[in-house]
Amino acid sequence: MSSDSNHNQNQYTPPKVWTWNPDNGGEWASINRPTAGSRHQQKLPIGKHPFQLYSLATPNGQKVTIMLEELLALGHKGAEYDAHLIKIGDGDQFGSDFVHINPNSKIPALMDHSDDLKDKPQRVFESGAILLYLSEKFDALLPKEHSKRTEALSWLFWQMGSAPYIGGGFGHFYKYAPYPMEYPIDRFTMEAKRQLDVLDKHLANNEYMADDEYSIADIAILPWYGNLVLGNAYDAVEFLEANSYKNLLRWAKQIEDREAVKRGRIVNRTWGEDNEQLHERHSAADIDHKLKDN
Ligand SMILES: N[C@@H](CCC(=O)N[C@@H](CS)C(=O)NCC(=O)O)C(=O)O
């Protein structure tokens, strides 16, 4: 059995009934609770565009802003949006209006106020559901041919099921846990590398996730796995030997170069260089202005 050098592995015996310790020392300790629902009254602003996005530029948030920018680039004027900032570190996701849109209290959350829904705006939560909703609404970025469409949806749902092992598993224990623990880091690093290899092998024979068609599957996968190998997440390129996933890296660089990706990824971003941060987006000019110096 391997030894955990920083922690005595026999120190913790689970009690009969688990009780919540609000101060467990983790990075998100002050935010996380074992209960759902709103914690305070908080009105959310509503801008003038059809889509109202309440989000932050984490990987799950980036998927939606990249999608909206891709739709606008394709000429779908109905995809105009206001992107409002939700500060998850401050607990905005537990405000009453936000919980009304997403009972799961996680960004991204979208409201569709398009003219056809004037009397009953539609809420959409879960980034995968949002991508699919937008794709269906604009008949875009999902292959028409049945086999390719099925392939794109398989990868979309693969991403939704797999990425929590990266974010909540690998990323959490490698970067955010209060002290390094060998067992969970080993477990989730093995899984993270296995997933990177899944993508690398697939992309050896496919230009995009669904054969030769760029789709919502690529948009979903880039912010997690692309960012990981490009060195934009968890500072883990060396640890994961991310440069060895050559096909994945080729794909990630190809997608990263798309204009809509460059635009979408800075929206609702509150960290990094000044020209990478756009806290809120209310018009295309907001992004143009930020990117003009790049
Ligand atoms: N499965 C969800 C996951 C969303 C999610 O985990 N969002 C995180 C940021 S990336 C969040 O809002 N965290 C706040 C919290 O956990 O309180 C999706 O894809 O939309």
PDB file of C-alpha atoms and ligand atoms in Angstrom:
ATOM      1  CA  MET A   1       0.000   0.000   0.000  1.00  0.00           C
ATOM      2  CA  SER A   2       1.375   3.469  -0.823  1.00  0.00           C
ATOM      3  CA  SER A   3       1.977   5.897   2.011  1.00  0.00           C
ATOM      4  CA  ASP A   4       0.599   9.404   2.055  1.00  0.00           C
ATOM      5  CA  SER A   5       3.502  11.551   3.165  1.00  0.00           C
ATOM      6  CA  ASN A   6       1.439  14.581   4.227  1.00  0.00           C
ATOM      7  CA  HIS A   7      -1.380  12.966   6.102  1.00  0.00           C
ATOM      8  CA  ASN A   8      -1.829   9.954   8.280  1.00  0.00           C
ATOM      9  CA  GLN A   9      -4.120   7.736   6.244  1.00  0.00           C
ATOM     10  CA  ASN A  10      -5.738   6.178   9.343  1.00  0.00           C
ATOM     11  CA  GLN A  11      -6.550   9.471  11.039  1.00  0.00           C
ATOM     12  CA  TYR A  12     -10.164   9.745   9.836  1.00  0.00           C
ATOM     13  CA  THR A  13     -12.932   7.310  10.669  1.00  0.00           C
ATOM     14  CA  PRO A  14     -16.296   8.307   9.147  1.00  0.00           C
ATOM     15  CA  PRO A  15     -18.892   8.805  11.916  1.00  0.00           C
ATOM     16  CA  LYS A  16     -22.224   6.942  11.801  1.00  0.00           C
ATOM     17  CA  VAL A  17     -23.927  10.067  10.459  1.00  0.00           C
ATOM     18  CA  TRP A  18     -21.999  12.724   8.527  1.00  0.00           C
ATOM     19  CA  THR A  19     -22.233  16.282   9.838  1.00  0.00           C
ATOM     20  CA  TRP A  20     -21.218  19.407   7.970  1.00  0.00           C
ATOM     21  CA  ASN A  21     -18.015  21.176   9.037  1.00  0.00           C
ATOM     22  CA  PRO A  22     -18.298  24.661   7.469  1.00  0.00           C
ATOM     23  CA  ASP A  23     -14.602  25.302   8.002  1.00  0.00           C
ATOM     24  CA  ASN A  24     -12.904  22.344   6.311  1.00  0.00           C
ATOM     25  CA  GLY A  25     -10.084  24.543   5.010  1.00  0.00           C
ATOM     26  CA  GLY A  26     -10.797  23.984   1.306  1.00  0.00           C
ATOM     27  CA  GLU A  27     -10.759  26.865  -1.186  1.00  0.00           C
ATOM     28  CA  TRP A  28     -14.577  26.834  -1.516  1.00  0.00           C
ATOM     29  CA  ALA A  29     -15.325  26.125   2.158  1.00  0.00           C
ATOM     30  CA  SER A  30     -17.126  29.411   2.751  1.00  0.00           C
ATOM     31  CA  ILE A  31     -19.440  28.886  -0.249  1.00  0.00           C
ATOM     32  CA  ASN A  32     -20.334  25.196  -0.188  1.00  0.00           C
ATOM     33  CA  ARG A  33     -23.193  23.873   1.911  1.00  0.00           C
ATOM     34  CA  PRO A  34     -24.992  20.523   1.869  1.00  0.00           C
ATOM     35  CA  THR A  35     -28.333  22.158   1.036  1.00  0.00           C
ATOM     36  CA  ALA A  36     -29.931  23.640  -2.095  1.00  0.00           C
ATOM     37  CA  GLY A  37     -32.127  26.676  -2.691  1.00  0.00           C
ATOM     38  CA  SER A  38     -31.718  30.419  -2.507  1.00  0.00           C
ATOM     39  CA  ARG A  39     -29.940  31.992   0.455  1.00  0.00           C
ATOM     40  CA  HIS A  40     -30.802  35.637  -0.123  1.00  0.00           C
ATOM     41  CA  GLN A  41     -33.023  37.931  -2.198  1.00  0.00           C
ATOM     42  CA  GLN A  42     -31.141  39.188  -5.258  1.00  0.00           C
ATOM     43  CA  LYS A  43     -32.637  40.726  -8.380  1.00  0.00           C
ATOM     44  CA  LEU A  44     -30.847  40.081 -11.649  1.00  0.00           C
ATOM     45  CA  PRO A  45     -30.605  42.734 -14.357  1.00  0.00           C
ATOM     46  CA  ILE A  46     -32.303  42.218 -17.737  1.00  0.00           C
ATOM     47  CA  GLY A  47     -30.694  43.872 -20.766  1.00  0.00           C
ATOM     48  CA  LYS A  48     -32.138  44.676 -24.185  1.00  0.00           C
ATOM     49  CA  HIS A  49     -31.042  41.612 -26.182  1.00  0.00           C
ATOM     50  CA  PRO A  50     -32.973  38.355 -26.795  1.00  0.00           C
ATOM     51  CA  PHE A  51     -30.598  36.306 -24.658  1.00  0.00           C
ATOM     52  CA  GLN A  52     -29.694  37.110 -21.077  1.00  0.00           C
ATOM     53  CA  LEU A  53     -26.731  35.116 -19.842  1.00  0.00           C
ATOM     54  CA  TYR A  54     -25.784  34.990 -16.149  1.00  0.00           C
ATOM     55  CA  SER A  55     -22.329  33.524 -15.939  1.00  0.00           C
ATOM     56  CA  LEU A  56     -18.592  33.639 -15.313  1.00  0.00           C
ATOM     57  CA  ALA A  57     -15.738  32.688 -17.692  1.00  0.00           C
ATOM     58  CA  THR A  58     -14.920  29.338 -16.111  1.00  0.00           C
ATOM     59  CA  PRO A  59     -14.760  26.451 -18.640  1.00  0.00           C
ATOM     60  CA  ASN A  60     -18.514  25.832 -18.308  1.00  0.00           C
ATOM     61  CA  GLY A  61     -19.205  29.535 -18.778  1.00  0.00           C
ATOM     62  CA  GLN A  62     -16.898  29.831 -21.808  1.00  0.00           C
ATOM     63  CA  LYS A  63     -18.808  27.152 -23.689  1.00  0.00           C
ATOM     64  CA  VAL A  64     -21.885  29.378 -23.896  1.00  0.00           C
ATOM     65  CA  THR A  65     -20.174  32.668 -24.766  1.00  0.00           C
ATOM     66  CA  ILE A  66     -18.146  30.895 -27.491  1.00  0.00           C
ATOM     67  CA  MET A  67     -21.385  29.380 -28.848  1.00  0.00           C
ATOM     68  CA  LEU A  68     -23.167  32.741 -28.896  1.00  0.00           C
ATOM     69  CA  GLU A  69     -20.203  34.364 -30.649  1.00  0.00           C
ATOM     70  CA  GLU A  70     -20.098  31.528 -33.219  1.00  0.00           C
ATOM     71  CA  LEU A  71     -23.818  32.036 -33.915  1.00  0.00           C
ATOM     72  CA  LEU A  72     -23.333  35.769 -34.344  1.00  0.00           C
ATOM     73  CA  ALA A  73     -20.359  35.097 -36.663  1.00  0.00           C
ATOM     74  CA  LEU A  74     -22.657  32.885 -38.759  1.00  0.00           C
ATOM     75  CA  GLY A  75     -25.022  35.846 -39.122  1.00  0.00           C
ATOM     76  CA  HIS A  76     -27.718  34.831 -36.604  1.00  0.00           C
ATOM     77  CA  LYS A  77     -28.677  38.277 -35.321  1.00  0.00           C
ATOM     78  CA  GLY A  78     -31.251  36.677 -33.013  1.00  0.00           C
ATOM     79  CA  ALA A  79     -28.354  35.348 -30.918  1.00  0.00           C
ATOM     80  CA  GLU A  80     -27.504  38.816 -29.594  1.00  0.00           C
ATOM     81  CA  TYR A  81     -26.947  38.664 -25.873  1.00  0.00           C
ATOM     82  CA  ASP A  82     -26.220  40.476 -22.656  1.00  0.00           C
ATOM     83  CA  ALA A  83     -23.741  38.623 -20.453  1.00  0.00           C
ATOM     84  CA  HIS A  84     -24.102  39.533 -16.794  1.00  0.00           C
ATOM     85  CA  LEU A  85     -21.464  38.650 -14.239  1.00  0.00           C
ATOM     86  CA  ILE A  86     -22.213  36.092 -11.535  1.00  0.00           C
ATOM     87  CA  LYS A  87     -19.487  36.121  -8.879  1.00  0.00           C
ATOM     88  CA  ILE A  88     -19.569  32.555  -7.603  1.00  0.00           C
ATOM     89  CA  GLY A  89     -16.905  33.333  -4.979  1.00  0.00           C
ATOM     90  CA  ASP A  90     -19.326  35.892  -3.483  1.00  0.00           C
ATOM     91  CA  GLY A  91     -22.311  33.527  -3.592  1.00  0.00           C
ATOM     92  CA  ASP A  92     -24.337  35.255  -6.372  1.00  0.00           C
ATOM     93  CA  GLN A  93     -25.434  31.796  -7.569  1.00  0.00           C
ATOM     94  CA  PHE A  94     -27.535  31.508  -4.394  1.00  0.00           C
ATOM     95  CA  GLY A  95     -29.499  34.716  -5.025  1.00  0.00           C
ATOM     96  CA  SER A  96     -33.277  34.318  -5.478  1.00  0.00           C
ATOM     97  CA  ASP A  97     -33.479  35.342  -9.164  1.00  0.00           C
ATOM     98  CA  PHE A  98     -30.533  33.132 -10.122  1.00  0.00           C
ATOM     99  CA  VAL A  99     -31.951  30.071  -8.361  1.00  0.00           C
ATOM    100  CA  HIS A 100     -35.195  30.680 -10.211  1.00  0.00           C
ATOM    101  CA  ILE A 101     -33.267  30.206 -13.486  1.00  0.00           C
ATOM    102  CA  ASN A 102     -31.031  27.410 -12.240  1.00  0.00           C
ATOM    103  CA  PRO A 103     -32.249  25.483  -9.168  1.00  0.00           C
ATOM    104  CA  ASN A 104     -28.795  23.837  -9.125  1.00  0.00           C
ATOM    105  CA  SER A 105     -27.063  27.195  -8.341  1.00  0.00           C
ATOM    106  CA  LYS A 106     -24.259  26.876 -10.894  1.00  0.00           C
ATOM    107  CA  ILE A 107     -23.235  29.039 -13.807  1.00  0.00           C
ATOM    108  CA  PRO A 108     -23.966  29.225 -16.714  1.00  0.00           C
ATOM    109  CA  ALA A 109     -27.683  30.077 -16.686  1.00  0.00           C
ATOM    110  CA  LEU A 110     -29.546  31.469 -19.681  1.00  0.00           C
ATOM    111  CA  MET A 111     -32.888  33.196 -20.238  1.00  0.00           C
ATOM    112  CA  ASP A 112     -34.352  33.324 -23.726  1.00  0.00           C
ATOM    113  CA  HIS A 113     -36.459  36.479 -24.126  1.00  0.00           C
ATOM    114  CA  SER A 114     -36.733  36.199 -27.930  1.00  0.00           C
ATOM    115  CA  ASP A 115     -39.874  37.632 -29.530  1.00  0.00           C
ATOM    116  CA  ASP A 116     -41.433  34.176 -29.990  1.00  0.00           C
ATOM    117  CA  LEU A 117     -41.288  33.750 -26.189  1.00  0.00           C
ATOM    118  CA  LYS A 118     -42.438  37.231 -25.218  1.00  0.00           C
ATOM    119  CA  ASP A 119     -45.149  36.024 -22.853  1.00  0.00           C
ATOM    120  CA  LYS A 120     -43.120  33.229 -21.324  1.00  0.00           C
ATOM    121  CA  PRO A 121     -39.338  33.599 -21.480  1.00  0.00           C
ATOM    122  CA  GLN A 122     -37.570  30.236 -21.389  1.00  0.00           C
ATOM    123  CA  ARG A 123     -34.962  29.334 -18.783  1.00  0.00           C
ATOM    124  CA  VAL A 124     -32.115  26.956 -19.699  1.00  0.00           C
ATOM    125  CA  PHE A 125     -29.500  25.610 -17.318  1.00  0.00           C
ATOM    126  CA  GLU A 126     -26.639  23.081 -17.658  1.00  0.00           C
ATOM    127  CA  SER A 127     -24.071  24.089 -20.276  1.00  0.00           C
ATOM    128  CA  GLY A 128     -24.728  21.016 -22.452  1.00  0.00           C
ATOM    129  CA  ALA A 129     -28.471  21.717 -22.513  1.00  0.00           C
ATOM    130  CA  ILE A 130     -27.762  25.364 -23.360  1.00  0.00           C
ATOM    131  CA  LEU A 131     -25.526  24.385 -26.301  1.00  0.00           C
ATOM    132  CA  LEU A 132     -28.163  22.003 -27.619  1.00  0.00           C
ATOM    133  CA  TYR A 133     -30.962  24.545 -27.104  1.00  0.00           C
ATOM    134  CA  LEU A 134     -29.095  27.213 -29.072  1.00  0.00           C
ATOM    135  CA  SER A 135     -28.063  24.754 -31.740  1.00  0.00           C
ATOM    136  CA  GLU A 136     -31.677  23.638 -32.270  1.00  0.00           C
ATOM    137  CA  LYS A 137     -33.067  27.160 -32.117  1.00  0.00           C
ATOM    138  CA  PHE A 138     -30.737  28.396 -34.867  1.00  0.00           C
ATOM    139  CA  ASP A 139     -30.313  25.108 -36.699  1.00  0.00           C
ATOM    140  CA  ALA A 140     -26.558  25.515 -36.483  1.00  0.00           C
ATOM    141  CA  LEU A 141     -23.360  23.833 -35.322  1.00  0.00           C
ATOM    142  CA  LEU A 142     -24.804  20.339 -35.180  1.00  0.00           C
ATOM    143  CA  PRO A 143     -24.301  18.121 -38.255  1.00  0.00           C
ATOM    144  CA  LYS A 144     -27.444  17.403 -40.278  1.00  0.00           C
ATOM    145  CA  GLU A 145     -26.388  13.936 -41.406  1.00  0.00           C
ATOM    146  CA  HIS A 146     -27.750  11.477 -38.833  1.00  0.00           C
ATOM    147  CA  SER A 147     -24.597   9.510 -38.150  1.00  0.00           C
ATOM    148  CA  LYS A 148     -22.436  12.619 -37.716  1.00  0.00           C
ATOM    149  CA  ARG A 149     -25.116  14.270 -35.587  1.00  0.00           C
ATOM    150  CA  THR A 150     -25.192  11.205 -33.357  1.00  0.00           C
ATOM    151  CA  GLU A 151     -21.411  11.295 -33.106  1.00  0.00           C
ATOM    152  CA  ALA A 152     -21.487  14.999 -32.104  1.00  0.00           C
ATOM    153  CA  LEU A 153     -24.119  14.310 -29.429  1.00  0.00           C
ATOM    154  CA  SER A 154     -22.159  11.316 -28.110  1.00  0.00           C
ATOM    155  CA  TRP A 155     -19.125  13.547 -27.588  1.00  0.00           C
ATOM    156  CA  LEU A 156     -21.226  16.355 -26.131  1.00  0.00           C
ATOM    157  CA  PHE A 157     -22.630  14.007 -23.494  1.00  0.00           C
ATOM    158  CA  TRP A 158     -19.205  12.402 -23.010  1.00  0.00           C
ATOM    159  CA  GLN A 159     -17.902  15.840 -22.085  1.00  0.00           C
ATOM    160  CA  MET A 160     -20.734  16.507 -19.639  1.00  0.00           C
ATOM    161  CA  GLY A 161     -20.127  13.222 -17.849  1.00  0.00           C
ATOM    162  CA  SER A 162     -16.341  13.262 -17.988  1.00  0.00           C
ATOM    163  CA  ALA A 163     -15.306  16.828 -17.149  1.00  0.00           C
ATOM    164  CA  PRO A 164     -16.332  16.630 -13.460  1.00  0.00           C
ATOM    165  CA  TYR A 165     -13.439  14.175 -13.054  1.00  0.00           C
ATOM    166  CA  ILE A 166     -11.181  16.952 -14.344  1.00  0.00           C
ATOM    167  CA  GLY A 167     -12.714  19.893 -12.445  1.00  0.00           C
ATOM    168  CA  GLY A 168     -14.105  18.353  -9.278  1.00  0.00           C
ATOM    169  CA  GLY A 169     -11.538  15.537  -9.240  1.00  0.00           C
ATOM    170  CA  PHE A 170      -8.112  16.282 -10.704  1.00  0.00           C
ATOM    171  CA  GLY A 171      -8.252  20.091 -10.556  1.00  0.00           C
ATOM    172  CA  HIS A 172      -9.699  20.159  -7.068  1.00  0.00           C
ATOM    173  CA  PHE A 173      -7.142  17.858  -5.482  1.00  0.00           C
ATOM    174  CA  TYR A 174      -4.129  19.061  -7.533  1.00  0.00           C
ATOM    175  CA  LYS A 175      -4.817  22.778  -7.152  1.00  0.00           C
ATOM    176  CA  TYR A 176      -7.462  23.656  -4.542  1.00  0.00           C
ATOM    177  CA  ALA A 177      -7.353  21.085  -1.724  1.00  0.00           C
ATOM    178  CA  PRO A 178      -5.960  22.479   1.545  1.00  0.00           C
ATOM    179  CA  TYR A 179      -2.949  20.105   1.380  1.00  0.00           C
ATOM    180  CA  PRO A 180      -1.658  17.628  -1.230  1.00  0.00           C
ATOM    181  CA  MET A 181      -3.045  14.086  -0.831  1.00  0.00           C
ATOM    182  CA  GLU A 182      -1.466  11.261  -2.766  1.00  0.00           C
ATOM    183  CA  TYR A 183      -4.458   8.918  -3.041  1.00  0.00           C
ATOM    184  CA  PRO A 184      -6.975  11.298  -4.704  1.00  0.00           C
ATOM    185  CA  ILE A 185      -4.278  12.954  -6.829  1.00  0.00           C
ATOM    186  CA  ASP A 186      -3.188   9.537  -8.106  1.00  0.00           C
ATOM    187  CA  ARG A 187      -6.731   8.430  -8.751  1.00  0.00           C
ATOM    188  CA  PHE A 188      -7.851  11.538 -10.615  1.00  0.00           C
ATOM    189  CA  THR A 189      -4.569  12.051 -12.494  1.00  0.00           C
ATOM    190  CA  MET A 190      -4.890   8.543 -13.866  1.00  0.00           C
ATOM    191  CA  GLU A 191      -8.444   9.298 -14.985  1.00  0.00           C
ATOM    192  CA  ALA A 192      -7.504  12.715 -16.415  1.00  0.00           C
ATOM    193  CA  LYS A 193      -4.701  11.154 -18.473  1.00  0.00           C
ATOM    194  CA  ARG A 194      -6.989   8.358 -19.630  1.00  0.00           C
ATOM    195  CA  GLN A 195      -9.515  10.925 -20.859  1.00  0.00           C
ATOM    196  CA  LEU A 196      -6.801  12.962 -22.611  1.00  0.00           C
ATOM    197  CA  ASP A 197      -5.732   9.762 -24.353  1.00  0.00           C
ATOM    198  CA  VAL A 198      -9.343   9.050 -25.410  1.00  0.00           C
ATOM    199  CA  LEU A 199      -9.458  12.444 -27.124  1.00  0.00           C
ATOM    200  CA  ASP A 200      -5.957  12.150 -28.554  1.00  0.00           C
ATOM    201  CA  LYS A 201      -6.718   8.813 -30.182  1.00  0.00           C
ATOM    202  CA  HIS A 202     -10.024  10.073 -31.602  1.00  0.00           C
ATOM    203  CA  LEU A 203      -8.446  13.232 -32.989  1.00  0.00           C
ATOM    204  CA  ALA A 204      -5.694  11.237 -34.698  1.00  0.00           C
ATOM    205  CA  ASN A 205      -8.267  10.294 -37.353  1.00  0.00           C
ATOM    206  CA  ASN A 206     -10.784  13.137 -37.112  1.00  0.00           C
ATOM    207  CA  GLU A 207     -10.307  16.821 -37.775  1.00  0.00           C
ATOM    208  CA  TYR A 208     -13.048  17.716 -35.303  1.00  0.00           C
ATOM    209  CA  MET A 209     -14.968  15.684 -32.730  1.00  0.00           C
ATOM    210  CA  ALA A 210     -17.682  14.837 -35.293  1.00  0.00           C
ATOM    211  CA  ASP A 211     -15.484  13.916 -38.231  1.00  0.00           C
ATOM    212  CA  ASP A 212     -14.891  16.951 -40.478  1.00  0.00           C
ATOM    213  CA  GLU A 213     -17.621  19.209 -39.028  1.00  0.00           C
ATOM    214  CA  TYR A 214     -17.000  21.755 -36.301  1.00  0.00           C
ATOM    215  CA  SER A 215     -19.888  21.453 -33.826  1.00  0.00           C
ATOM    216  CA  ILE A 216     -21.159  22.017 -30.297  1.00  0.00           C
ATOM    217  CA  ALA A 217     -19.088  18.964 -29.289  1.00  0.00           C
ATOM    218  CA  ASP A 218     -15.881  20.896 -30.034  1.00  0.00           C
ATOM    219  CA  ILE A 219     -17.275  23.971 -28.277  1.00  0.00           C
ATOM    220  CA  ALA A 220     -18.025  21.893 -25.160  1.00  0.00           C
ATOM    221  CA  ILE A 221     -14.683  20.084 -25.072  1.00  0.00           C
ATOM    222  CA  LEU A 222     -12.276  22.942 -25.808  1.00  0.00           C
ATOM    223  CA  PRO A 223     -12.670  24.932 -22.562  1.00  0.00           C
ATOM    224  CA  TRP A 224     -11.904  21.861 -20.420  1.00  0.00           C
ATOM    225  CA  TYR A 225      -9.513  19.628 -22.324  1.00  0.00           C
ATOM    226  CA  GLY A 226      -8.110  22.214 -24.758  1.00  0.00           C
ATOM    227  CA  ASN A 227      -7.336  24.590 -21.920  1.00  0.00           C
ATOM    228  CA  LEU A 228      -5.687  21.802 -19.949  1.00  0.00           C
ATOM    229  CA  VAL A 229      -3.209  20.900 -22.713  1.00  0.00           C
ATOM    230  CA  LEU A 230      -2.711  24.521 -23.787  1.00  0.00           C
ATOM    231  CA  GLY A 231      -1.603  25.351 -20.242  1.00  0.00           C
ATOM    232  CA  ASN A 232      -4.590  27.568 -19.417  1.00  0.00           C
ATOM    233  CA  ALA A 233      -5.886  25.441 -16.528  1.00  0.00           C
ATOM    234  CA  TYR A 234      -4.455  24.179 -13.229  1.00  0.00           C
ATOM    235  CA  ASP A 235      -0.833  24.812 -14.312  1.00  0.00           C
ATOM    236  CA  ALA A 236      -0.517  21.111 -14.987  1.00  0.00           C
ATOM    237  CA  VAL A 237       1.101  20.764 -18.445  1.00  0.00           C
ATOM    238  CA  GLU A 238       4.340  19.310 -17.083  1.00  0.00           C
ATOM    239  CA  PHE A 239       2.644  17.149 -14.426  1.00  0.00           C
ATOM    240  CA  LEU A 240       0.303  15.579 -16.993  1.00  0.00           C
ATOM    241  CA  GLU A 241       2.943  15.527 -19.771  1.00  0.00           C
ATOM    242  CA  ALA A 242       0.241  17.299 -21.758  1.00  0.00           C
ATOM    243  CA  ASN A 243       2.539  18.000 -24.706  1.00  0.00           C
ATOM    244  CA  SER A 244       2.581  14.301 -25.500  1.00  0.00           C
ATOM    245  CA  TYR A 245      -1.093  14.427 -26.629  1.00  0.00           C
ATOM    246  CA  LYS A 246      -0.121  15.726 -30.064  1.00  0.00           C
ATOM    247  CA  ASN A 247      -3.444  15.269 -31.870  1.00  0.00           C
ATOM    248  CA  LEU A 248      -5.364  16.903 -29.046  1.00  0.00           C
ATOM    249  CA  LEU A 249      -2.915  19.803 -29.044  1.00  0.00           C
ATOM    250  CA  ARG A 250      -3.265  20.196 -32.849  1.00  0.00           C
ATOM    251  CA  TRP A 251      -7.060  20.342 -32.479  1.00  0.00           C
ATOM    252  CA  ALA A 252      -6.949  22.706 -29.490  1.00  0.00           C
ATOM    253  CA  LYS A 253      -4.712  25.178 -31.335  1.00  0.00           C
ATOM    254  CA  GLN A 254      -6.923  25.007 -34.416  1.00  0.00           C
ATOM    255  CA  ILE A 255     -10.069  25.801 -32.417  1.00  0.00           C
ATOM    256  CA  GLU A 256      -8.363  28.385 -30.235  1.00  0.00           C
ATOM    257  CA  ASP A 257      -7.513  30.350 -33.406  1.00  0.00           C
ATOM    258  CA  ARG A 258     -11.158  30.837 -34.362  1.00  0.00           C
ATOM    259  CA  GLU A 259     -12.281  34.457 -34.077  1.00  0.00           C
ATOM    260  CA  ALA A 260     -15.473  33.543 -32.199  1.00  0.00           C
ATOM    261  CA  VAL A 261     -13.470  31.531 -29.671  1.00  0.00           C
ATOM    262  CA  LYS A 262     -11.118  34.457 -29.052  1.00  0.00           C
ATOM    263  CA  ARG A 263     -14.158  36.677 -28.524  1.00  0.00           C
ATOM    264  CA  GLY A 264     -16.236  34.332 -26.407  1.00  0.00           C
ATOM    265  CA  ARG A 265     -13.531  33.286 -24.000  1.00  0.00           C
ATOM    266  CA  ILE A 266     -12.953  36.802 -22.571  1.00  0.00           C
ATOM    267  CA  VAL A 267     -16.625  37.439 -21.747  1.00  0.00           C
ATOM    268  CA  ASN A 268     -17.462  37.439 -18.007  1.00  0.00           C
ATOM    269  CA  ARG A 269     -13.762  37.004 -17.268  1.00  0.00           C
ATOM    270  CA  THR A 270     -12.497  38.704 -14.117  1.00  0.00           C
ATOM    271  CA  TRP A 271      -8.884  37.482 -14.041  1.00  0.00           C
ATOM    272  CA  GLY A 272      -5.799  37.528 -16.278  1.00  0.00           C
ATOM    273  CA  GLU A 273      -4.390  40.434 -18.318  1.00  0.00           C
ATOM    274  CA  ASP A 274      -6.544  43.529 -18.679  1.00  0.00           C
ATOM    275  CA  ASN A 275      -7.180  42.857 -22.403  1.00  0.00           C
ATOM    276  CA  GLU A 276      -8.424  39.336 -21.558  1.00  0.00           C
ATOM    277  CA  GLN A 277     -11.008  40.565 -19.051  1.00  0.00           C
ATOM    278  CA  LEU A 278     -14.486  41.665 -20.048  1.00  0.00           C
ATOM    279  CA  HIS A 279     -16.676  41.538 -16.954  1.00  0.00           C
ATOM    280  CA  GLU A 280     -19.929  42.123 -18.818  1.00  0.00           C
ATOM    281  CA  ARG A 281     -20.880  42.089 -22.508  1.00  0.00           C
ATOM    282  CA  HIS A 282     -23.772  44.166 -23.794  1.00  0.00           C
ATOM    283  CA  SER A 283     -22.712  44.695 -27.421  1.00  0.00           C
ATOM    284  CA  ALA A 284     -20.193  43.393 -29.956  1.00  0.00           C
ATOM    285  CA  ALA A 285     -18.297  46.655 -29.488  1.00  0.00           C
ATOM    286  CA  ASP A 286     -17.514  45.712 -25.879  1.00  0.00           C
ATOM    287  CA  ILE A 287     -15.448  42.778 -27.178  1.00  0.00           C
ATOM    288  CA  ASP A 288     -14.000  44.673 -30.173  1.00  0.00           C
ATOM    289  CA  HIS A 289     -12.723  47.291 -27.786  1.00  0.00           C
ATOM    290  CA  LYS A 290     -10.979  44.720 -25.541  1.00  0.00           C
ATOM    291  CA  LEU A 291      -9.425  42.767 -28.414  1.00  0.00           C
ATOM    292  CA  LYS A 292      -8.207  45.722 -30.445  1.00  0.00           C
ATOM    293  CA  ASP A 293      -4.861  45.828 -28.615  1.00  0.00           C
ATOM    294  CA  ASN A 294      -4.144  42.104 -29.072  1.00  0.00           C
TER     295      ASN A 294
HETATM  296  N1  LIG B   1     -22.858  20.587 -15.081  1.00  0.00           N
HETATM  297  C1  LIG B   1     -22.873  22.006 -14.929  1.00  0.00           C
HETATM  298  C2  LIG B   1     -21.720  22.418 -14.067  1.00  0.00           C
HETATM  299  C3  LIG B   1     -21.694  23.889 -13.804  1.00  0.00           C
HETATM  300  C4  LIG B   1     -20.665  24.251 -12.749  1.00  0.00           C
HETATM  301  O1  LIG B   1     -20.075  23.394 -12.081  1.00  0.00           O
HETATM  302  N2  LIG B   1     -20.442  25.559 -12.563  1.00  0.00           N
HETATM  303  C5  LIG B   1     -19.507  26.016 -11.559  1.00  0.00           C
HETATM  304  C6  LIG B   1     -18.443  26.909 -12.196  1.00  0.00           C
HETATM  305  S1  LIG B   1     -17.569  26.068 -13.467  1.00  0.00           S
HETATM  306  C7  LIG B   1     -20.227  26.827 -10.509  1.00  0.00           C
HETATM  307  O2  LIG B   1     -21.122  27.579 -10.806  1.00  0.00           O
HETATM  308  N3  LIG B   1     -19.841  26.679  -9.233  1.00  0.00           N
HETATM  309  C8  LIG B   1     -20.411  27.398  -8.158  1.00  0.00           C
HETATM  310  C9  LIG B   1     -20.724  26.523  -6.973  1.00  0.00           C
HETATM  311  O3  LIG B   1     -20.417  25.319  -7.018  1.00  0.00           O
HETATM  312  O4  LIG B   1     -21.252  27.044  -5.990  1.00  0.00           O
HETATM  313  C10 LIG B   1     -22.808  22.682 -16.310  1.00  0.00           C
HETATM  314  O5  LIG B   1     -22.117  22.135 -17.185  1.00  0.00           O
HETATM  315  O6  LIG B   1     -23.444  23.727 -16.512  1.00  0.00           O
END
